[in-house]
């Protein structure tokens, strides 16, 4: 927990300095007024984070970068640390975007998250197979996992504070997902990944991260994973509840039950990929798996130019419900991260149906804070 403590001390120092600045003013002098921000508001209850893209980190989107630095105290990379991006060939790493990401977080004194070390999706094509495309042996896969995890974590040791070590290893019914990792190593691939991560950086926080965690069967799967990691003799710090929400669910009650069940493990909890889609979600789809792709139809893209006030109102009410619960459980929730800075930058415009206009984040397409967002700045 070194990292939280360090940053909390930092926050106290900032608050003290601000107080001194105000007290030092003579009665008739104009008092220094600080602009409200997320980091000064809800960011005092838990880290308030955002998923950032490469344009924001490499300077192409300088407006976005400035907004991130001003509003948030934690960041996670939306894509650039996934194995197909950072480790595209067995003997080649591409550090360009990941280095820019970590430099940005370091420069702005943020709680920096690494996402994600072991994931079946966006997986580098070489990772689990040999030259002929056959699965590698368990021994070879373990060697590759260890090298992948160790190389990346060592490069950013002391600068990336927490890692999504394993991402989305469960199906919604709580069973293990039949990924290449599971096929070759069985359930051991999960605790093994945590062991490698802990050895690479013993001070880093280590998380298991998954979507649809409001489903009780999936929570039981997560509990099983936490137990298996502990029995393996290696630590796990927290569980990430991705929280890709829509207007139909999950309910606030389901979210609260999930928080209670998952925190019974003794792990801290994080809302890691929050967004709330304002447009219709195809009934036959669920979760956040990008393998699902719905057919475009206008009924799934009802507000291509602007969100009607009545829908914006419903969206805000749902947002308030979720954030009220997060705040009520701030003893166990250590971070809430929004998946995407603005509505324009959100993956939701293209998932689960491509080519739509969604309104799922805290800032609109002109980088303006929404009415609800302003309430989080208090
Ligand atoms: O990089 C290519 C680019 O070269 C190409 O021109 C372009 C054309 O489509 O595609 C680019 O890749 C896209 C990539 O995002 C970067 O923009 C992929 O097609 C697209 O599939 C990919 O989507 C990302 C998705 O994960 C898959 O990795 C989303 O941006 C990202 O928001 C989403 O994030 C995941 C979390 O990591 C895990 N949890 C679920 C969440 C949503 O799926």
PDB file of C-alpha atoms and ligand atoms in Angstrom, residues 51 53 77-80 82 84-85 115-116 119 121-123 164 167-168 209-211 242 244 272-273 275 287-291 339-340 345-348 350-351, ligand 1:
ATOM      1  CA  UNK A  51      -8.423   5.643 -19.742  1.00  0.00           C
ATOM      2  CA  UNK A  53      -5.383   7.015 -25.731  1.00  0.00           C
ATOM      3  CA  UNK A  77      -3.728   3.149 -21.017  1.00  0.00           C
ATOM      4  CA  UNK A  78      -6.672   2.207 -23.225  1.00  0.00           C
ATOM      5  CA  UNK A  79      -4.631   0.108 -25.656  1.00  0.00           C
ATOM      6  CA  UNK A  80      -0.874   0.659 -25.804  1.00  0.00           C
ATOM      7  CA  UNK A  82      -1.817  -4.800 -24.578  1.00  0.00           C
ATOM      8  CA  UNK A  84      -0.212  -7.153 -29.478  1.00  0.00           C
ATOM      9  CA  UNK A  85       0.867  -3.491 -29.167  1.00  0.00           C
ATOM     10  CA  UNK A 115      -3.291  -2.553 -18.427  1.00  0.00           C
ATOM     11  CA  UNK A 116      -3.034  -5.447 -19.022  1.00  0.00           C
ATOM     12  CA  UNK A 119      -5.417 -11.206 -21.646  1.00  0.00           C
ATOM     13  CA  UNK A 121      -7.939 -10.616 -26.457  1.00  0.00           C
ATOM     14  CA  UNK A 122      -5.634  -8.273 -28.387  1.00  0.00           C
ATOM     15  CA  UNK A 123      -3.150 -11.046 -27.733  1.00  0.00           C
ATOM     16  CA  UNK A 164      -4.159  -5.460 -14.234  1.00  0.00           C
ATOM     17  CA  UNK A 167      -7.902  -9.622 -17.497  1.00  0.00           C
ATOM     18  CA  UNK A 168     -11.247 -11.312 -18.218  1.00  0.00           C
ATOM     19  CA  UNK A 209      -9.937  -7.342 -13.666  1.00  0.00           C
ATOM     20  CA  UNK A 210     -13.194  -8.413 -15.341  1.00  0.00           C
ATOM     21  CA  UNK A 211     -16.510  -7.148 -16.692  1.00  0.00           C
ATOM     22  CA  UNK A 242     -14.921  -2.926 -15.172  1.00  0.00           C
ATOM     23  CA  UNK A 244     -19.443  -0.921 -18.644  1.00  0.00           C
ATOM     24  CA  UNK A 272     -11.791   0.146 -13.494  1.00  0.00           C
ATOM     25  CA  UNK A 273     -13.590   0.851 -16.772  1.00  0.00           C
ATOM     26  CA  UNK A 275     -18.917   4.143 -18.729  1.00  0.00           C
ATOM     27  CA  UNK A 287     -20.748  -7.643 -21.094  1.00  0.00           C
ATOM     28  CA  UNK A 288     -17.884  -6.021 -22.954  1.00  0.00           C
ATOM     29  CA  UNK A 289     -16.316  -8.668 -25.162  1.00  0.00           C
ATOM     30  CA  UNK A 290     -15.277  -7.174 -28.491  1.00  0.00           C
ATOM     31  CA  UNK A 291     -15.917 -10.492 -30.232  1.00  0.00           C
ATOM     32  CA  UNK A 339     -13.145   4.396 -19.750  1.00  0.00           C
ATOM     33  CA  UNK A 340     -12.476   7.285 -22.118  1.00  0.00           C
ATOM     34  CA  UNK A 345     -13.069   9.351 -27.639  1.00  0.00           C
ATOM     35  CA  UNK A 346     -15.186   6.549 -26.193  1.00  0.00           C
ATOM     36  CA  UNK A 347     -15.019   2.986 -27.553  1.00  0.00           C
ATOM     37  CA  UNK A 348     -18.792   2.900 -26.981  1.00  0.00           C
ATOM     38  CA  UNK A 350     -18.233   1.457 -31.984  1.00  0.00           C
ATOM     39  CA  UNK A 351     -19.362  -1.228 -29.581  1.00  0.00           C
TER      40      UNK A 351
HETATM   41  O1  LIG B   1      -4.522   0.233 -34.001  1.00  0.00           O
HETATM   42  C1  LIG B   1      -5.441  -0.016 -35.060  1.00  0.00           C
HETATM   43  C2  LIG B   1      -5.205   0.935 -36.157  1.00  0.00           C
HETATM   44  O2  LIG B   1      -3.932   0.698 -36.698  1.00  0.00           O
HETATM   45  C3  LIG B   1      -6.300   0.767 -37.211  1.00  0.00           C
HETATM   46  O3  LIG B   1      -6.137   1.741 -38.190  1.00  0.00           O
HETATM   47  C4  LIG B   1      -7.671   0.919 -36.578  1.00  0.00           C
HETATM   48  C5  LIG B   1      -8.794   0.703 -37.571  1.00  0.00           C
HETATM   49  O4  LIG B   1      -9.901   0.114 -36.957  1.00  0.00           O
HETATM   50  O5  LIG B   1      -7.803  -0.035 -35.557  1.00  0.00           O
HETATM   51  C6  LIG B   1      -6.842   0.162 -34.537  1.00  0.00           C
HETATM   52  O6  LIG B   1      -7.007  -0.750 -33.532  1.00  0.00           O
HETATM   53  C7  LIG B   1      -8.155  -0.615 -32.732  1.00  0.00           C
HETATM   54  C8  LIG B   1      -7.709  -0.296 -31.311  1.00  0.00           C
HETATM   55  O7  LIG B   1      -8.801  -0.318 -30.459  1.00  0.00           O
HETATM   56  C9  LIG B   1      -7.007   1.058 -31.198  1.00  0.00           C
HETATM   57  O8  LIG B   1      -7.889   2.065 -31.535  1.00  0.00           O
HETATM   58  C10 LIG B   1      -8.891  -1.924 -32.769  1.00  0.00           C
HETATM   59  O9  LIG B   1      -9.417  -2.129 -34.060  1.00  0.00           O
HETATM   60  C11 LIG B   1     -10.003  -1.917 -31.757  1.00  0.00           C
HETATM   61  O10 LIG B   1     -10.572  -3.225 -31.676  1.00  0.00           O
HETATM   62  C12 LIG B   1      -9.431  -1.563 -30.399  1.00  0.00           C
HETATM   63  O11 LIG B   1     -10.493  -1.554 -29.498  1.00  0.00           O
HETATM   64  C13 LIG B   1     -10.148  -1.510 -28.135  1.00  0.00           C
HETATM   65  C14 LIG B   1     -10.624  -2.800 -27.462  1.00  0.00           C
HETATM   66  O12 LIG B   1     -10.405  -2.731 -26.062  1.00  0.00           O
HETATM   67  C15 LIG B   1      -9.825  -3.989 -27.946  1.00  0.00           C
HETATM   68  O13 LIG B   1      -8.518  -3.923 -27.489  1.00  0.00           O
HETATM   69  C16 LIG B   1     -10.835  -0.323 -27.512  1.00  0.00           C
HETATM   70  O14 LIG B   1     -10.236   0.881 -28.031  1.00  0.00           O
HETATM   71  C17 LIG B   1     -10.669  -0.355 -26.000  1.00  0.00           C
HETATM   72  O15 LIG B   1     -11.468   0.645 -25.422  1.00  0.00           O
HETATM   73  C18 LIG B   1     -11.136  -1.702 -25.465  1.00  0.00           C
HETATM   74  O16 LIG B   1     -10.878  -1.752 -24.081  1.00  0.00           O
HETATM   75  C19 LIG B   1     -11.278  -2.956 -23.410  1.00  0.00           C
HETATM   76  C20 LIG B   1     -10.361  -3.153 -22.231  1.00  0.00           C
HETATM   77  O17 LIG B   1      -9.025  -3.164 -22.640  1.00  0.00           O
HETATM   78  C21 LIG B   1     -10.691  -4.444 -21.484  1.00  0.00           C
HETATM   79  N1  LIG B   1     -12.097  -4.458 -21.097  1.00  0.00           N
HETATM   80  C22 LIG B   1     -13.030  -4.219 -22.155  1.00  0.00           C
HETATM   81  C23 LIG B   1     -12.712  -2.908 -22.874  1.00  0.00           C
HETATM   82  C24 LIG B   1     -13.718  -2.665 -23.943  1.00  0.00           C
HETATM   83  O18 LIG B   1     -13.630  -3.685 -24.916  1.00  0.00           O
END
